[in-house]
Amino acid sequence: MPPDPFSAAVGGVRVRIRLAPKSSANKIMSIEADGDGNGYIKAMVTAAPQAGKANAALIKMLAQNWRLAKSTLSVIHGATDRNKTIEVAGETDALLRQLHEWRGQYQ
């Protein structure tokens, strides 16, 4: 099983993402490990990386997959980079349980 892309944060959870914009579909490909052994979610969106469109498409896709409000998700690192950190606001323990249940489909 790849390392966990989720980490507890004050007031929520942080998620490591590697995004491929201008792809053929909006989808989550897999959960993988980087060269340092850190887990991340490999995702792709059809939107171009212009004026925040790819980030907005990513937030929308994640919110739908995780059944969360888009307003609870925000890009806190890597707004103009492929490697991003998303913060999900909410009760940390409940979010971690929910996200780890979702992660089960990628094992």
PDB file of C-alpha atoms in Angstrom:
ATOM      1  CA  MET A   1       0.000   0.000   0.000  1.00  0.00           C
ATOM      2  CA  PRO A   2       1.377   3.446  -0.912  1.00  0.00           C
ATOM      3  CA  PRO A   3       2.064   5.956   1.874  1.00  0.00           C
ATOM      4  CA  ASP A   4      -0.799   8.077   3.145  1.00  0.00           C
ATOM      5  CA  PRO A   5      -1.413  11.319   1.184  1.00  0.00           C
ATOM      6  CA  PHE A   6      -3.458  12.689   4.116  1.00  0.00           C
ATOM      7  CA  SER A   7      -2.076  14.378   7.227  1.00  0.00           C
ATOM      8  CA  ALA A   8      -3.788  15.909  10.237  1.00  0.00           C
ATOM      9  CA  ALA A   9      -3.705  19.689  10.530  1.00  0.00           C
ATOM     10  CA  VAL A  10      -5.184  22.176  12.943  1.00  0.00           C
ATOM     11  CA  GLY A  11      -8.818  22.537  11.902  1.00  0.00           C
ATOM     12  CA  GLY A  12      -8.750  19.924   9.144  1.00  0.00           C
ATOM     13  CA  VAL A  13      -6.641  17.698   6.933  1.00  0.00           C
ATOM     14  CA  ARG A  14      -3.893  18.392   4.396  1.00  0.00           C
ATOM     15  CA  VAL A  15      -3.718  16.372   1.184  1.00  0.00           C
ATOM     16  CA  ARG A  16      -0.752  16.047  -1.178  1.00  0.00           C
ATOM     17  CA  ILE A  17      -1.713  16.065  -4.885  1.00  0.00           C
ATOM     18  CA  ARG A  18       0.169  15.785  -8.162  1.00  0.00           C
ATOM     19  CA  LEU A  19      -2.015  17.314 -10.886  1.00  0.00           C
ATOM     20  CA  ALA A  20      -1.844  16.878 -14.651  1.00  0.00           C
ATOM     21  CA  PRO A  21      -3.810  19.728 -16.308  1.00  0.00           C
ATOM     22  CA  LYS A  22      -5.035  19.701 -19.935  1.00  0.00           C
ATOM     23  CA  SER A  23      -5.709  15.952 -19.746  1.00  0.00           C
ATOM     24  CA  SER A  24      -8.313  13.902 -21.569  1.00  0.00           C
ATOM     25  CA  ALA A  25     -10.590  13.532 -18.503  1.00  0.00           C
ATOM     26  CA  ASN A  26     -11.208  14.712 -14.958  1.00  0.00           C
ATOM     27  CA  LYS A  27     -10.245  11.792 -12.747  1.00  0.00           C
ATOM     28  CA  ILE A  28      -8.174  10.505  -9.890  1.00  0.00           C
ATOM     29  CA  MET A  29      -5.654   8.056 -11.270  1.00  0.00           C
ATOM     30  CA  SER A  30      -4.006   6.513  -8.213  1.00  0.00           C
ATOM     31  CA  ILE A  31      -2.274   7.026  -4.901  1.00  0.00           C
ATOM     32  CA  GLU A  32       1.492   6.814  -5.226  1.00  0.00           C
ATOM     33  CA  ALA A  33       4.745   7.580  -3.408  1.00  0.00           C
ATOM     34  CA  ASP A  34       7.265  10.208  -4.467  1.00  0.00           C
ATOM     35  CA  GLY A  35      11.046   9.743  -4.385  1.00  0.00           C
ATOM     36  CA  ASP A  36      11.131  10.622  -0.684  1.00  0.00           C
ATOM     37  CA  GLY A  37       8.448   8.063   0.172  1.00  0.00           C
ATOM     38  CA  ASN A  38       5.665  10.613   0.722  1.00  0.00           C
ATOM     39  CA  GLY A  39       2.206   9.646  -0.480  1.00  0.00           C
ATOM     40  CA  TYR A  40       0.276  11.757  -2.967  1.00  0.00           C
ATOM     41  CA  ILE A  41      -2.876  11.518  -5.051  1.00  0.00           C
ATOM     42  CA  LYS A  42      -2.223  11.495  -8.794  1.00  0.00           C
ATOM     43  CA  ALA A  43      -5.042  13.401 -10.493  1.00  0.00           C
ATOM     44  CA  MET A  44      -5.830  14.860 -13.880  1.00  0.00           C
ATOM     45  CA  VAL A  45      -8.215  17.559 -15.102  1.00  0.00           C
ATOM     46  CA  THR A  46      -9.204  18.770 -18.552  1.00  0.00           C
ATOM     47  CA  ALA A  47      -8.866  22.452 -17.612  1.00  0.00           C
ATOM     48  CA  ALA A  48      -5.787  24.398 -18.657  1.00  0.00           C
ATOM     49  CA  PRO A  49      -3.486  25.804 -15.962  1.00  0.00           C
ATOM     50  CA  GLN A  50      -4.553  29.380 -16.659  1.00  0.00           C
ATOM     51  CA  ALA A  51      -6.074  31.853 -14.203  1.00  0.00           C
ATOM     52  CA  GLY A  52      -6.675  29.120 -11.627  1.00  0.00           C
ATOM     53  CA  LYS A  53      -8.954  27.043 -13.890  1.00  0.00           C
ATOM     54  CA  ALA A  54      -7.109  23.759 -13.270  1.00  0.00           C
ATOM     55  CA  ASN A  55      -7.116  24.357  -9.511  1.00  0.00           C
ATOM     56  CA  ALA A  56     -10.855  25.107  -9.579  1.00  0.00           C
ATOM     57  CA  ALA A  57     -11.496  21.917 -11.574  1.00  0.00           C
ATOM     58  CA  LEU A  58      -9.405  19.929  -9.083  1.00  0.00           C
ATOM     59  CA  ILE A  59     -11.311  21.353  -6.092  1.00  0.00           C
ATOM     60  CA  LYS A  60     -14.652  20.585  -7.763  1.00  0.00           C
ATOM     61  CA  MET A  61     -13.603  17.006  -8.582  1.00  0.00           C
ATOM     62  CA  LEU A  62     -12.248  16.311  -5.093  1.00  0.00           C
ATOM     63  CA  ALA A  63     -15.352  17.771  -3.427  1.00  0.00           C
ATOM     64  CA  GLN A  64     -17.575  15.510  -5.549  1.00  0.00           C
ATOM     65  CA  ASN A  65     -15.465  12.404  -4.900  1.00  0.00           C
ATOM     66  CA  TRP A  66     -15.245  13.044  -1.175  1.00  0.00           C
ATOM     67  CA  ARG A  67     -18.838  14.317  -0.837  1.00  0.00           C
ATOM     68  CA  LEU A  68     -17.712  17.576   0.739  1.00  0.00           C
ATOM     69  CA  ALA A  69     -18.618  21.201   0.086  1.00  0.00           C
ATOM     70  CA  LYS A  70     -16.223  22.920  -2.330  1.00  0.00           C
ATOM     71  CA  SER A  71     -15.926  25.751   0.182  1.00  0.00           C
ATOM     72  CA  THR A  72     -14.124  23.429   2.624  1.00  0.00           C
ATOM     73  CA  LEU A  73     -11.245  22.788   0.176  1.00  0.00           C
ATOM     74  CA  SER A  74      -8.473  25.215  -0.714  1.00  0.00           C
ATOM     75  CA  VAL A  75      -5.051  25.103  -2.358  1.00  0.00           C
ATOM     76  CA  ILE A  76      -2.563  26.217   0.299  1.00  0.00           C
ATOM     77  CA  HIS A  77       0.709  25.351  -1.503  1.00  0.00           C
ATOM     78  CA  GLY A  78       1.576  24.955  -5.168  1.00  0.00           C
ATOM     79  CA  ALA A  79      -1.112  27.082  -6.795  1.00  0.00           C
ATOM     80  CA  THR A  80       1.071  27.354  -9.927  1.00  0.00           C
ATOM     81  CA  ASP A  81       2.838  23.995  -9.605  1.00  0.00           C
ATOM     82  CA  ARG A  82       1.890  20.395 -10.429  1.00  0.00           C
ATOM     83  CA  ASN A  83       2.592  19.406  -6.824  1.00  0.00           C
ATOM     84  CA  LYS A  84      -0.047  20.872  -4.532  1.00  0.00           C
ATOM     85  CA  THR A  85      -1.201  20.759  -0.952  1.00  0.00           C
ATOM     86  CA  ILE A  86      -4.946  20.985  -0.459  1.00  0.00           C
ATOM     87  CA  GLU A  87      -6.401  21.840   2.927  1.00  0.00           C
ATOM     88  CA  VAL A  88      -9.784  20.394   3.840  1.00  0.00           C
ATOM     89  CA  ALA A  89     -11.395  22.394   6.646  1.00  0.00           C
ATOM     90  CA  GLY A  90     -13.427  20.583   9.271  1.00  0.00           C
ATOM     91  CA  GLU A  91     -13.174  18.236  12.229  1.00  0.00           C
ATOM     92  CA  THR A  92      -9.817  16.512  11.788  1.00  0.00           C
ATOM     93  CA  ASP A  93     -10.612  13.013  13.112  1.00  0.00           C
ATOM     94  CA  ALA A  94     -13.913  12.736  11.218  1.00  0.00           C
ATOM     95  CA  LEU A  95     -12.304  13.930   7.977  1.00  0.00           C
ATOM     96  CA  LEU A  96      -9.389  11.504   8.318  1.00  0.00           C
ATOM     97  CA  ARG A  97     -11.819   8.610   8.828  1.00  0.00           C
ATOM     98  CA  GLN A  98     -13.871   9.656   5.790  1.00  0.00           C
ATOM     99  CA  LEU A  99     -10.823  10.143   3.559  1.00  0.00           C
ATOM    100  CA  HIS A 100      -9.218   6.867   4.649  1.00  0.00           C
ATOM    101  CA  GLU A 101     -12.463   5.041   3.797  1.00  0.00           C
ATOM    102  CA  TRP A 102     -12.392   6.674   0.353  1.00  0.00           C
ATOM    103  CA  ARG A 103      -8.711   5.738  -0.025  1.00  0.00           C
ATOM    104  CA  GLY A 104      -9.629   2.061   0.334  1.00  0.00           C
ATOM    105  CA  GLN A 105     -10.738   1.946  -3.297  1.00  0.00           C
ATOM    106  CA  TYR A 106      -7.164   2.725  -4.423  1.00  0.00           C
ATOM    107  CA  GLN A 107      -5.368  -0.068  -2.559  1.00  0.00           C
TER     108      GLN A 107
END
